[in-house]
Structure formats: structure tokens, C-alpha cells
Amino acid sequence: MGPIKRAAGIYAPNTAAAPRFLDRVRDECDAATSRGIHTLAFPTETPELAVVIAEEGFPPVQWASRFDGSFAILDGEIYNSHELGHVAGGPSANDADILFSLYFSDGQEALARIDGAMSLVIWDATRELLLLYRDRSGIVPIFYSEQPDGLVWASDIPTLLRTNVGRNVNLPALDFFLGNGLVPAPWTCVERINKIPPAHVLTVPRSGRVSLRRYWKACGRPKLELHPEEANEHLAQLFENSLRRRSSTDAQTGVLLSGGVDSKLVVAGLKSQLGVIPHTFTFHYSDYEGEFNEIDDARRTADYFGTQHHEIIFRPSDIADNVESMVRSYGEPFTYGLHSFLLRDVTQAGVSVLLNGAGPDGWYLHKTNEYGLRYARLPSMVQKLGGASMRLLRRMNFAARPSWLWRVYAAAGEAADTSEPVFWCATTGLPASLGGPILPDQWRAAFYSDPSLLSSCERSTQQLLSSALSEYGGESDRDKITFLHRHFRHADGILQWNHWWARAHGLAIRFPYFDDSLLEFMMRLPRMSRDKEEIRRVAARFMPSQMACARKVSQTVPIKEWFRGPLKDFLRDQLTPGRLRESGIFDVVAVENCIRQHLRGEKDNAWLLWAIITILVWKDLLVRRGL
């Protein structure tokens, strides 16, 4: 099975699976590494429940137990332990003990009050009940597999793969990834492995009937009627509280600093409100001159606040030399989070806690969704015309779509190449970010060696997204789109990229803008300006207005340019006809055309090509070497 990365367990009442699991993990961990492991079992002599915890890793896994055999295991961090400690009844040995006490004093629902980045396992021996929690925002994942003799879970996919769950590819998950660049919970790319969605708890009674339910969801009602200054003051206080909860007095703190206001405000708040001067880190992409390099703006910010600033040089060779280790660390294919892979410079600077400015973009409605909602309000005849035009376009080559179409059925706005995501948003009520931004549905079939694969995958996707949409009945259309974007694009995208790369480098990564109190406040405000006026007004208290109002680009590796230059040979080597054919998934001619279009500059297919590369690397590791 190999060494446990963080924690793994099995609940198999009335079988001998738990003792076998325990013996096997102990033997293989001892053989593979000298690091310490701890085990928890119930009952002690003939266990039906067994958990193995690895000592290594930061933040460390914590656990607490009771005389009746009950125990709790915390993988991650909680930020409001002081408040919860009072509720739980006094001092505790560690955060796991606090949550354990909270559960026994106030019941399951009390755990919705946790503000943290964590997964939590509770075994209630008296009720013979197993509970597996994932935090509200979904920062720390937890995976599980239902097997004939019980339930197995772990903090990562590779550990579960080594418990004989099978290695069949989950095709709907892979199809969703190819379209959107992420794998949505509860899916993973492995057929028999699931991921607990954010703000959900998996409950397993002795009867073995597994149930998954949401314990908390975002709410935008009723809207708060506040004067801008009052809202501004409240936002500033909540943000300061969030920073205090996530700052460390016993660890060196760093901040990922870009050119945008979000990360600048994190630096400003640490220094001005908490008196902490962090190390700051900015990615500098070599062999590239363009807007993704924000080093000049970041340097000015670092100089203004007097931080010790570091530039993380990211070279094309860092991708070519590390693609397999990236996929192995992540456990699945991945896309946009590529730039946050390279964090070794952070640990080399002595930093163990890294703050990230991600989050506020999810508070606002993207312009594509705004246009989609406008389109949905147009007269039915205009909508029918738009629908007929779109069906015609779906039969046309992607590059040949006429620019006049958007002007026909868009009420107002910019006539950019946004017709397809706008139409998706208008007709489904779902965020445009889930409508195939990498490769839309109607063109994906051409990339599969078996074109009929798409239809079965689409049915599964529709069921998944329709179920998620139905959970927000009663919310406004704008709020539904905002909440669903956060539920999927944040939890299974931004947060996961940062979580896995931080874990790979032994870092604790913290997200001040995902503070529960702050998020609940922002969701209750009327849907706000996309220009982040609220954030900028707070930032202007601590920095010059031109710095607070600086334009921000979505930071990522300039893979488009690198694939046409220093990574051209890497691209060809990764996507050879033989390798594509061997995968059994992709049509060789379609991918070859995609490569040619990109290299000639006819289309930007960079992230589609990268998605295919990571799928092939992941599948090879999965089948041949077991990740």
C-alpha cells in the first residue's frame, strides 16, 4: 500500500477488513520510511474501525480520544478555536479536542460554526456513528470509496488507490475536466473514488448505509441596507478579524503578492493592523514579456510597505522537467493552477505560513454572466432567434463564427467573442465558467476516439449541475450564479491548486478572503460592482489610491507563448500520435489539428493542450505506476 501521506482509515463492521488494513499499512509504512505513524482503532482488540495517521506534514494532523473509544481527527487548521473553545466548555489539549467537545456538547450542527481549512473525522462510539466533514469553502479535500466490506477514506487519492479500489477512469469527470479545467465534487477522475463536496458531511452508521448531506450553504437573503461608509467600515473590521485569525506569532509569514488590490490589501493589513511585516513573493516568468509578469507593480508595493521581497523565477524548463511530479503531487489532471506549483523558494526563505489573496473575484458577477441574465430577460421571440442561430453555429467550425451574431441577441454590452458562454448562462441559469471555457460541449466529441462518449457524459454532468442549482431555490438569479461559481470554481479549482502545491512543499496556506464571517457579510450585500469598489475603498486607507485602483490580470503561466517557443518540442513530445492512440481516449487527427492551429497562431489552444497533456500523464501514472 505504501506510506500514508496524512491520514487514512477504514470502517468495516462485521468483517476482518479493518485488522488487515491496519497490519498492511503498518508493515508497508515501516518498510518505506522511518517516520512515525499513529493508529486509532475501535474496538481495540478486534477493530471494526481503524485509522492511520502520519506524523509528518504541516500543519500536523491532530487527534483526540475519549475513554469510550470515541475519537476525532483534524487534518488542517481552524481559525476560531478561541471562540469555539468557550462554547465547548474550557481549555483543551488541541484543536481536535475542541471540535470533539463541541460535537458532544452541541451536536452535529454545531460544527457548522467552524471557520477553518480542514477535514474532520469523528467516531462516536456510543452511537456507533462515523462522520466525515469537509470545511465550508472546501479548502481541504477528503476522499472516500464504498467497498463491499466497508468504507475507506483518505486525505489524498493516491493513498486510496493503494487500497485496491480499482483504477477505472471516471469518464464523465474527465469530460468535465476537458471542458472546464477542474473535476467537480463528488467526482474524481477514478470511478470508485469520490470527494466530499464543500460544506458536506458523510455519515456512516453501523448499518453501513452511507449518506451525504449539506450542513451549511451560502445565503444572500435578506439583503443588507447599509450606507456605503457603514458597509465599508464593517468590511474593514471583518477583514482585520480574518487576518488576526490567520496570522501566526510562532511562524514566519509570507504573502503571494501580485499586481492586484486583493493581495496588496493582505500585505497592508498585516503591517498596518497587526504590525506584521511579511515576506512577499511574486512569480517572474522567464522567456516572456507580457502582462502576466506583474513584478514591477509588486516591487513598488513591497517597497512601499517595506517587506522582504522575493521573485520566484518560473522557467519553461520547470514545466518540462517536473510535469510528472506535478501530476503525482496533485493526484489528478489540472489546469490553470500551474503557476502556483513552484513554491520551493517560499520554504527556502524560512516561511511556513503563506497567505493568498484569492477569493474576492467570486464575490462579483462576471460580465459574461451579467450579459447572460440580460439575454434571459429578452422577449421570447428574440431568444428563439438566438437559439436557432446558436444551433446553426454549433454545426460550424469554431473559428468561423460570425461576429454579428452577438449583436443580434445581446441587449447591450461588449461584442466580444462571448456568445457561447452567454447563451449557456442564459439558458441554464448556471455560471458561464461551467459551460466549457476550455472546450465547449459541441466541439468535445470531435476530440474523442469514440464520439458517442460525450452524450453519456453530458447526462451525468446535467444531473450533477441541476442538483447543485436546485439547492439554491429562493435565491436571486444573480446569487445562484455567484454561489455556484464559488461552489465549483473555487472549491475544486483555485483552492485545490493552492492546497496541493502548499502541501507538497510543507506549507500551511491560508486564505483571508474565505473567512466565514466576511463571506456571509459580503453575500448579504446587494450584488456589487465588478470593479471591487468595496475592496478598493478599504485598501485606499493604507496605500495611495493609484495603488489601490491598479488594474489586475488573472495571473497564470504564459503557456500560450511558451508552447509556441521554448516548450514547442515538449508539446510535440508529450502529444505524439502513438501516445494519443494508446490512451484510448483522444482522436489523433483532432489533437494534431489543435496543435497546428496553436503553433501557427490561428487559435489559442494552450489550456486545451495542457489539459490533454496532464490527462495522458495522469493516466500513465495511474495505470502503469500507481501514482
XYZ file of C-alpha atoms in Angstrom:
627
model
C 0.000 0.000 0.000
C 2.844 2.418 0.655
C 3.237 5.096 3.324
C 0.254 7.203 4.341
C 0.664 10.859 3.374
C -1.567 12.351 6.076
C -4.377 10.105 7.314
C -6.393 7.155 6.068
C -8.951 4.867 7.604
C -11.456 2.077 7.150
C -14.820 1.333 8.737
C -15.782 -2.278 8.111
C -18.129 -3.652 10.795
C -18.667 -7.410 10.862
C -15.673 -8.148 8.634
C -11.944 -8.739 9.081
C -11.050 -5.894 6.695
C -10.034 -3.373 9.385
C -7.347 -5.551 11.024
C -5.963 -6.447 7.590
C -5.883 -2.768 6.632
C -4.101 -1.875 9.851
C -1.461 -4.602 9.560
C -0.794 -3.843 5.931
C -0.403 -0.100 6.445
C 1.920 -0.574 9.410
C 4.128 -3.045 7.566
C 4.413 -1.003 4.402
C 4.927 2.295 6.204
C 7.693 0.745 8.279
C 9.320 -0.690 5.164
C 9.111 2.540 3.179
C 10.048 5.183 5.725
C 11.299 5.697 9.222
C 8.757 8.363 10.043
C 6.370 7.699 12.884
C 2.791 6.673 12.451
C -0.067 6.526 14.936
C -3.094 4.283 14.872
C -6.554 4.571 16.357
C -8.853 1.558 16.446
C -12.238 0.551 17.804
C -12.664 -1.883 19.448
C -9.001 -2.147 20.391
C -8.606 -5.921 20.230
C -10.751 -6.759 17.206
C -11.132 -3.455 15.375
C -14.030 -2.653 13.070
C -12.720 0.858 12.618
C -9.036 1.663 12.052
C -7.226 4.911 11.259
C -3.553 5.521 10.494
C -2.044 8.997 10.928
C 1.369 10.119 9.657
C 3.494 12.353 11.880
C 4.996 14.352 9.050
C 3.413 17.333 7.356
C 2.484 20.895 8.190
C 0.113 21.732 9.668
C 0.303 18.421 11.555
C -2.693 16.124 11.815
C -4.260 16.395 15.285
C -6.414 13.909 17.142
C -8.269 13.487 20.419
C -9.928 10.484 22.070
C -12.284 9.545 24.903
C -12.464 6.687 27.345
C -15.403 5.053 25.496
C -13.333 4.674 22.301
C -14.644 7.780 20.530
C -12.089 9.920 18.709
C -11.715 12.912 16.381
C -9.049 13.544 13.723
C -8.391 17.021 12.335
C -6.461 17.402 9.084
C -5.881 21.116 8.664
C -6.497 24.215 10.754
C -9.323 26.047 12.481
C -9.130 29.814 12.915
C -11.823 30.483 15.501
C -10.664 27.943 18.085
C -10.701 30.601 20.822
C -14.429 31.287 20.298
C -15.255 27.606 19.916
C -13.217 26.736 22.991
C -15.531 28.833 25.153
C -18.561 27.132 23.643
C -17.028 23.702 24.132
C -16.506 24.284 27.831
C -12.976 25.413 28.586
C -9.325 24.635 27.802
C -8.460 21.743 25.516
C -5.354 19.833 24.536
C -5.542 20.824 20.870
C -7.974 21.948 18.169
C -9.189 18.403 17.547
C -10.170 18.202 21.210
C -12.085 21.492 20.918
C -14.106 20.231 17.961
C -14.659 16.915 19.703
C -16.032 18.667 22.781
C -18.166 20.937 20.609
C -19.713 17.916 18.911
C -20.598 16.210 22.194
C -21.914 19.375 23.839
C -23.953 20.877 20.995
C -24.391 18.120 18.421
C -23.533 17.725 14.739
C -24.991 21.045 13.616
C -22.624 22.948 15.910
C -19.749 22.011 13.624
C -21.165 24.394 11.011
C -19.718 27.155 13.222
C -16.145 26.096 12.432
C -14.147 28.663 10.468
C -11.245 26.717 9.096
C -9.431 24.930 6.325
C -9.809 21.326 7.354
C -11.323 17.912 7.022
C -12.626 16.334 10.213
C -13.296 12.704 11.089
C -15.377 11.895 14.174
C -16.074 8.433 15.513
C -18.931 8.458 18.022
C -18.513 5.103 19.779
C -21.706 5.403 21.818
C -23.887 5.913 18.749
C -21.613 3.761 16.549
C -21.581 6.580 14.039
C -18.782 7.755 11.721
C -18.789 11.356 10.456
C -16.508 12.814 7.760
C -16.636 16.607 7.352
C -15.177 18.912 4.709
C -14.867 22.605 5.529
C -17.369 25.160 4.262
C -15.264 26.513 1.404
C -13.745 23.150 0.503
C -10.120 24.140 1.073
C -9.038 20.726 2.400
C -10.443 17.722 0.500
C -11.300 14.302 1.872
C -11.784 11.267 -0.371
C -13.670 8.039 0.161
C -14.605 4.780 -1.524
C -17.502 2.469 -0.747
C -16.291 -1.115 -0.953
C -18.085 -4.434 -0.423
C -16.646 -4.900 3.069
C -16.758 -1.293 4.265
C -15.875 2.350 3.706
C -12.289 3.509 3.112
C -11.236 7.145 3.230
C -8.009 9.165 2.954
C -6.682 12.695 2.681
C -5.433 12.068 -0.873
C -6.289 9.995 -3.944
C -3.006 8.026 -4.299
C -3.406 6.551 -0.818
C -6.904 5.316 -1.676
C -5.661 3.866 -4.955
C -3.373 1.623 -2.982
C -6.318 0.101 -1.089
C -7.434 -1.886 -4.143
C -10.330 0.377 -5.108
C -9.680 -0.233 -8.808
C -8.202 2.035 -11.449
C -11.037 2.579 -13.900
C -11.224 6.103 -15.292
C -14.326 8.135 -14.438
C -15.172 9.321 -17.960
C -17.810 11.961 -17.019
C -15.281 13.543 -14.650
C -12.605 13.505 -17.334
C -15.013 15.015 -19.864
C -15.977 17.781 -17.424
C -12.297 18.459 -16.819
C -11.572 18.721 -20.538
C -14.329 21.312 -20.886
C -13.829 23.281 -17.694
C -10.356 22.564 -16.330
C -11.489 21.100 -12.996
C -13.100 17.968 -11.564
C -16.279 18.774 -9.585
C -17.121 17.118 -6.279
C -18.311 14.500 -5.566
C -16.446 13.168 -8.607
C -12.788 12.357 -9.007
C -11.100 11.018 -12.126
C -11.194 7.493 -10.642
C -14.509 5.692 -10.965
C -14.799 4.298 -7.448
C -13.271 7.211 -5.554
C -15.455 10.149 -4.501
C -14.680 13.522 -2.982
C -16.865 15.027 -0.267
C -18.224 18.361 -1.561
C -17.542 21.552 0.416
C -19.839 22.129 3.413
C -20.954 18.473 3.367
C -20.712 15.657 5.880
C -20.614 11.952 5.092
C -22.431 9.903 7.732
C -21.873 6.156 8.169
C -23.926 4.312 10.831
C -23.208 0.735 11.800
C -25.853 -0.408 9.321
C -23.440 0.773 6.639
C -25.937 2.958 4.781
C -23.744 5.882 3.710
C -25.440 9.285 3.421
C -24.062 12.603 2.212
C -25.727 15.838 3.256
C -25.022 19.548 3.222
C -24.579 21.043 6.700
C -24.306 24.688 5.565
C -24.964 26.715 2.431
C -24.468 30.294 1.350
C -27.422 32.641 1.688
C -27.943 36.018 0.098
C -31.192 36.876 1.888
C -32.274 39.265 3.190
C -30.064 41.902 1.618
C -28.472 44.407 3.968
C -29.477 48.050 3.595
C -26.277 49.861 4.552
C -24.820 53.244 3.713
C -21.571 52.789 1.730
C -19.492 54.180 4.610
C -21.154 51.824 7.080
C -20.576 48.852 4.787
C -17.014 49.987 4.257
C -16.347 50.172 7.991
C -17.849 46.767 8.639
C -15.863 45.184 5.787
C -12.613 46.662 7.129
C -13.279 45.269 10.613
C -14.205 41.812 9.341
C -11.081 41.706 7.183
C -8.896 42.671 10.141
C -10.523 39.916 12.211
C -9.824 37.425 9.433
C -6.154 38.412 9.291
C -5.827 38.105 13.069
C -7.259 34.602 12.953
C -4.851 33.593 10.201
C -1.681 35.316 11.365
C 0.990 33.382 13.243
C 3.137 34.503 16.141
C 5.252 31.356 16.058
C 5.894 31.033 12.323
C 7.409 33.181 9.578
C 4.607 34.553 7.377
C 4.663 35.101 3.638
C 2.204 36.559 1.122
C 1.815 35.742 -2.568
C 1.840 39.271 -3.979
C 0.520 40.092 -7.441
C -0.345 43.413 -9.040
C -3.959 43.312 -7.858
C -5.613 45.012 -4.919
C -6.573 41.782 -3.130
C -3.046 40.634 -2.271
C -1.892 44.226 -1.685
C -4.589 44.612 0.973
C -3.382 41.430 2.688
C 0.134 42.901 2.948
C -1.239 46.277 4.054
C -3.489 44.732 6.681
C -0.710 42.610 8.146
C 1.573 45.604 8.560
C -0.875 48.381 9.421
C -3.392 46.491 11.528
C -1.318 43.671 13.027
C 2.220 45.066 12.972
C 3.474 42.068 10.973
C 5.884 42.656 8.110
C 5.702 39.533 5.932
C 7.951 38.169 3.252
C 6.344 38.768 -0.151
C 6.657 36.559 -3.229
C 5.861 37.294 -6.866
C 6.177 34.974 -9.865
C 8.509 36.163 -12.608
C 8.098 34.283 -15.889
C 11.266 34.000 -17.944
C 11.324 33.874 -21.762
C 8.250 36.089 -21.721
C 7.411 39.777 -21.874
C 3.738 40.429 -21.253
C 1.008 41.305 -18.806
C 1.291 38.124 -16.707
C 4.609 39.436 -15.378
C 3.477 41.763 -12.596
C 6.869 42.137 -10.997
C 7.203 45.920 -11.397
C 3.901 46.621 -9.661
C 4.674 44.037 -6.967
C 8.103 45.590 -6.342
C 6.534 49.019 -5.837
C 4.083 47.541 -3.334
C 6.848 45.688 -1.482
C 8.978 48.857 -1.336
C 6.042 50.906 -0.076
C 5.332 48.514 2.804
C 8.968 47.621 3.460
C 8.617 43.866 3.024
C 11.415 41.457 2.262
C 10.536 40.734 -1.345
C 11.374 37.634 -3.392
C 10.864 36.913 -7.067
C 10.107 33.303 -7.923
C 11.667 32.729 -11.316
C 9.459 30.345 -13.271
C 11.137 28.951 -16.385
C 9.731 26.796 -19.198
C 12.111 24.064 -18.068
C 10.323 23.971 -14.692
C 7.323 22.560 -16.546
C 9.220 20.229 -18.868
C 11.306 18.766 -16.025
C 8.517 18.416 -13.469
C 5.294 17.543 -15.270
C 5.132 14.032 -13.779
C 5.880 15.167 -10.233
C 3.249 17.910 -10.592
C 0.561 15.423 -11.557
C 1.681 12.969 -8.882
C 1.527 15.674 -6.183
C -1.877 16.848 -7.374
C -3.308 13.342 -7.789
C -5.365 14.255 -10.875
C -5.089 16.265 -14.092
C -5.108 20.052 -13.529
C -5.030 23.300 -15.490
C -4.786 26.971 -14.505
C -3.152 26.484 -11.111
C 0.111 25.593 -12.804
C 1.797 28.849 -11.744
C 1.393 28.106 -8.022
C 3.295 24.818 -8.308
C 6.697 26.435 -7.809
C 6.773 27.251 -4.087
C 10.182 25.876 -3.122
C 11.564 29.438 -2.869
C 8.982 30.132 -0.168
C 10.189 27.312 2.075
C 13.827 28.165 1.356
C 13.153 31.652 2.721
C 12.110 30.082 6.033
C 8.399 30.773 5.546
C 5.972 28.114 6.784
C 2.677 30.062 6.632
C 1.687 31.541 3.275
C -1.260 33.906 2.810
C -3.055 34.073 -0.527
C -5.251 36.886 -1.849
C -7.627 34.648 -3.798
C -11.348 34.964 -3.274
C -12.883 38.396 -3.932
C -13.382 37.723 -7.652
C -16.007 35.222 -6.567
C -17.998 37.941 -4.789
C -18.888 39.615 -8.067
C -20.872 38.656 -11.150
C -18.621 38.269 -14.190
C -19.663 40.339 -17.189
C -20.442 37.185 -19.199
C -22.961 36.121 -16.564
C -24.348 39.661 -16.451
C -24.966 39.533 -20.201
C -26.479 36.077 -19.872
C -29.024 37.318 -17.335
C -29.862 40.251 -19.596
C -30.364 37.930 -22.531
C -32.659 35.692 -20.462
C -34.923 38.705 -19.903
C -35.331 39.467 -23.621
C -38.662 38.745 -25.391
C -39.142 35.060 -26.222
C -39.028 35.725 -29.978
C -35.543 37.225 -29.689
C -34.437 34.311 -27.531
C -35.748 31.838 -30.118
C -33.807 33.662 -32.822
C -30.689 33.478 -30.678
C -31.261 29.763 -30.014
C -31.704 28.971 -33.689
C -28.587 30.942 -34.548
C -26.627 29.118 -31.886
C -27.752 25.710 -33.134
C -26.556 26.746 -36.591
C -23.236 27.895 -35.197
C -22.747 24.600 -33.405
C -22.541 22.951 -36.816
C -19.896 25.403 -37.948
C -16.188 25.475 -37.352
C -15.393 27.176 -34.047
C -13.164 29.775 -35.719
C -15.774 30.646 -38.380
C -18.495 32.013 -36.108
C -19.777 35.372 -37.453
C -19.189 38.360 -35.231
C -22.639 39.833 -35.961
C -24.455 37.111 -34.002
C -23.779 38.632 -30.611
C -25.251 41.951 -31.770
C -28.478 40.161 -32.731
C -29.341 38.812 -29.321
C -27.253 40.721 -26.769
C -29.250 43.570 -25.226
C -26.210 45.664 -24.534
C -22.543 45.386 -23.812
C -19.311 44.463 -25.467
C -19.497 42.474 -28.685
C -16.606 40.249 -27.711
C -16.350 36.581 -28.583
C -18.606 35.642 -25.671
C -21.769 34.460 -27.422
C -21.464 30.806 -26.432
C -20.885 31.266 -22.659
C -23.546 33.995 -22.582
C -26.047 31.667 -24.239
C -25.086 28.877 -21.816
C -25.677 31.119 -18.805
C -28.975 32.447 -20.153
C -30.462 29.054 -20.987
C -29.219 27.048 -17.988
C -29.115 29.601 -15.169
C -25.599 28.317 -14.416
C -22.314 30.258 -14.341
C -20.585 30.673 -17.681
C -17.454 29.290 -16.009
C -19.130 25.848 -16.037
C -20.105 25.996 -19.707
C -16.871 24.735 -21.262
C -14.451 27.682 -21.195
C -11.604 25.400 -22.300
C -13.550 23.296 -24.810
C -17.345 23.716 -25.218
C -19.634 20.685 -25.349
C -20.377 20.804 -29.064
C -16.710 20.531 -30.026
C -15.552 17.978 -27.456
C -16.998 14.995 -29.297
C -14.543 15.607 -32.145
C -11.624 15.108 -29.738
C -12.694 11.651 -28.584
C -11.764 8.442 -30.353
C -15.356 7.374 -29.588
C -17.590 10.414 -30.305
C -20.589 8.760 -28.604
C -18.742 9.127 -25.291
C -19.891 12.740 -24.994
C -23.624 12.009 -24.853
C -23.392 9.700 -21.828
C -21.020 12.109 -20.080
C -23.358 15.030 -20.739
C -26.235 13.270 -18.999
C -24.153 12.764 -15.868
C -22.999 16.385 -15.933
C -26.525 17.720 -16.364
C -27.698 15.717 -13.360
C -24.802 16.972 -11.244
C -25.274 20.639 -12.142
C -29.087 20.527 -11.971
C -28.876 19.054 -8.484
C -26.473 21.794 -7.384
C -28.701 24.501 -8.880
C -31.802 23.160 -7.118
C -30.127 23.608 -3.720
C -30.331 27.383 -4.092
C -34.063 27.701 -4.669
C -35.337 31.001 -3.346
C -32.122 32.877 -4.081
C -31.993 35.515 -6.817
C -30.632 34.516 -10.212
C -27.548 36.626 -9.576
C -26.907 34.971 -6.232
C -27.440 31.469 -7.626
C -24.758 32.058 -10.235
C -22.385 33.586 -7.677
C -22.820 30.738 -5.191
C -22.464 28.011 -7.810
C -19.327 29.618 -9.210
C -17.835 29.596 -5.717
C -19.048 26.054 -5.037
C -17.303 24.618 -8.093
C -14.723 27.028 -9.493
C -13.288 27.967 -6.109
C -13.527 24.710 -4.167
C -12.437 22.411 -6.988
C -10.172 24.883 -8.759
C -8.395 27.801 -7.101
C -8.373 26.392 -3.590
C -7.292 22.918 -4.672
C -4.384 24.150 -6.776
C -3.016 26.144 -3.891
C -3.765 23.461 -1.295
C -1.904 20.664 -3.087
C 1.159 22.711 -4.010
C 1.419 24.071 -0.462
C 1.162 20.552 0.979
C 3.805 19.338 -1.476
C 6.224 21.926 -0.065
C 5.279 21.563 3.604
C 3.475 24.901 3.806
C 0.275 25.944 5.539
C -1.621 28.137 3.064
C -4.311 30.473 4.359
C -6.993 32.481 2.558
C -8.128 35.614 4.452
C -10.945 36.311 1.985
C -12.541 32.944 2.758
C -13.224 33.858 6.367
C -16.758 32.682 7.172
C -17.969 35.920 8.796
C -16.519 38.016 5.987
C -18.110 35.845 3.301
C -21.515 35.832 4.965
C -21.447 39.632 5.124
C -20.407 40.075 1.504
C -23.043 37.642 0.245
C -25.733 39.673 2.014
C -24.780 42.904 0.274
C -26.573 43.706 -2.977
C -24.588 42.198 -5.855
C -21.649 44.519 -6.104
C -19.619 46.254 -8.783
C -17.181 44.111 -10.740
C -14.603 46.853 -10.156
C -14.303 45.760 -6.490
C -15.167 49.225 -5.213
C -15.701 47.903 -1.674
C -12.231 46.313 -1.512
C -10.568 49.317 -3.128
C -12.128 51.749 -0.651
C -10.713 49.737 2.256
C -7.316 49.434 0.528
C -7.177 53.203 -0.037
C -6.939 53.626 3.752
C -3.491 52.015 3.728
C -1.974 52.876 0.337
C -2.062 55.523 -2.398
C -5.241 55.464 -4.495
C -3.340 54.638 -7.692
C -2.008 51.524 -5.969
C -5.441 50.548 -4.642
C -7.047 51.055 -8.052
C -4.379 49.345 -10.172
C -5.639 47.053 -12.905
C -5.261 43.319 -12.239
C -4.808 40.487 -14.726
C -5.562 36.857 -13.970
C -2.153 35.560 -13.034
C -1.032 32.364 -14.677
C 1.888 30.855 -16.535
C 2.221 32.244 -20.108
C 1.795 28.789 -21.532
C 0.333 30.116 -24.794
C 3.614 31.823 -25.681
C 5.815 29.055 -24.260
C 4.082 26.372 -26.350
C 4.935 28.425 -29.444
C 8.527 28.933 -28.296
C 10.672 27.211 -25.660
C 8.118 24.430 -24.959
C 7.320 23.602 -28.589
C 9.396 20.408 -28.511
C 7.931 19.472 -25.116
C 4.429 19.860 -26.558
C 5.244 17.608 -29.501
C 6.971 15.023 -27.302
C 4.022 14.813 -24.925
C 1.327 14.593 -27.609
C 2.750 12.113 -30.083
C 0.269 10.209 -32.276
C 1.356 6.930 -30.665
C 0.747 8.183 -27.147
C -2.639 9.662 -28.069
C -3.685 6.425 -29.755
C -2.512 4.365 -26.778
C -4.625 6.438 -24.380
C -7.812 5.086 -25.944
C -9.465 8.461 -25.294
C -8.428 11.013 -27.896
C -8.778 11.283 -31.655
C -5.279 11.721 -33.085
C -6.315 13.887 -36.053
C -8.330 16.316 -33.888
C -5.469 16.836 -31.444
C -2.937 17.208 -34.267
C -5.117 19.906 -35.840
C -5.353 21.616 -32.476
C -1.545 21.636 -32.154
C -1.073 23.039 -35.672
C -3.652 25.788 -35.101
C -1.891 26.847 -31.931
C 1.648 26.786 -33.320
C 0.576 28.819 -36.375
C -1.083 31.407 -34.163
C -4.532 30.754 -35.645
C -6.115 29.976 -32.263
C -5.151 29.958 -28.621
C -5.454 26.273 -27.695
C -2.865 26.394 -24.920
C -5.005 25.294 -21.979
C -6.775 22.648 -24.014
C -3.406 21.168 -24.995
C -2.153 21.373 -21.412
C -5.327 19.646 -20.183
C -4.739 16.789 -22.630
C -1.081 16.515 -21.571
C -1.980 16.198 -17.892
C -4.688 13.637 -18.682
C -2.159 11.487 -20.538
C 0.477 11.842 -17.811
C -2.082 11.078 -15.090
C -3.456 8.061 -16.925
C 0.034 6.707 -17.480
C 0.902 7.150 -13.786
C -2.430 5.647 -12.756
C -2.234 2.522 -14.904
C 1.484 1.851 -15.079
C 2.944 3.190 -11.841
C 0.049 3.702 -9.469
C 0.678 7.419 -8.872
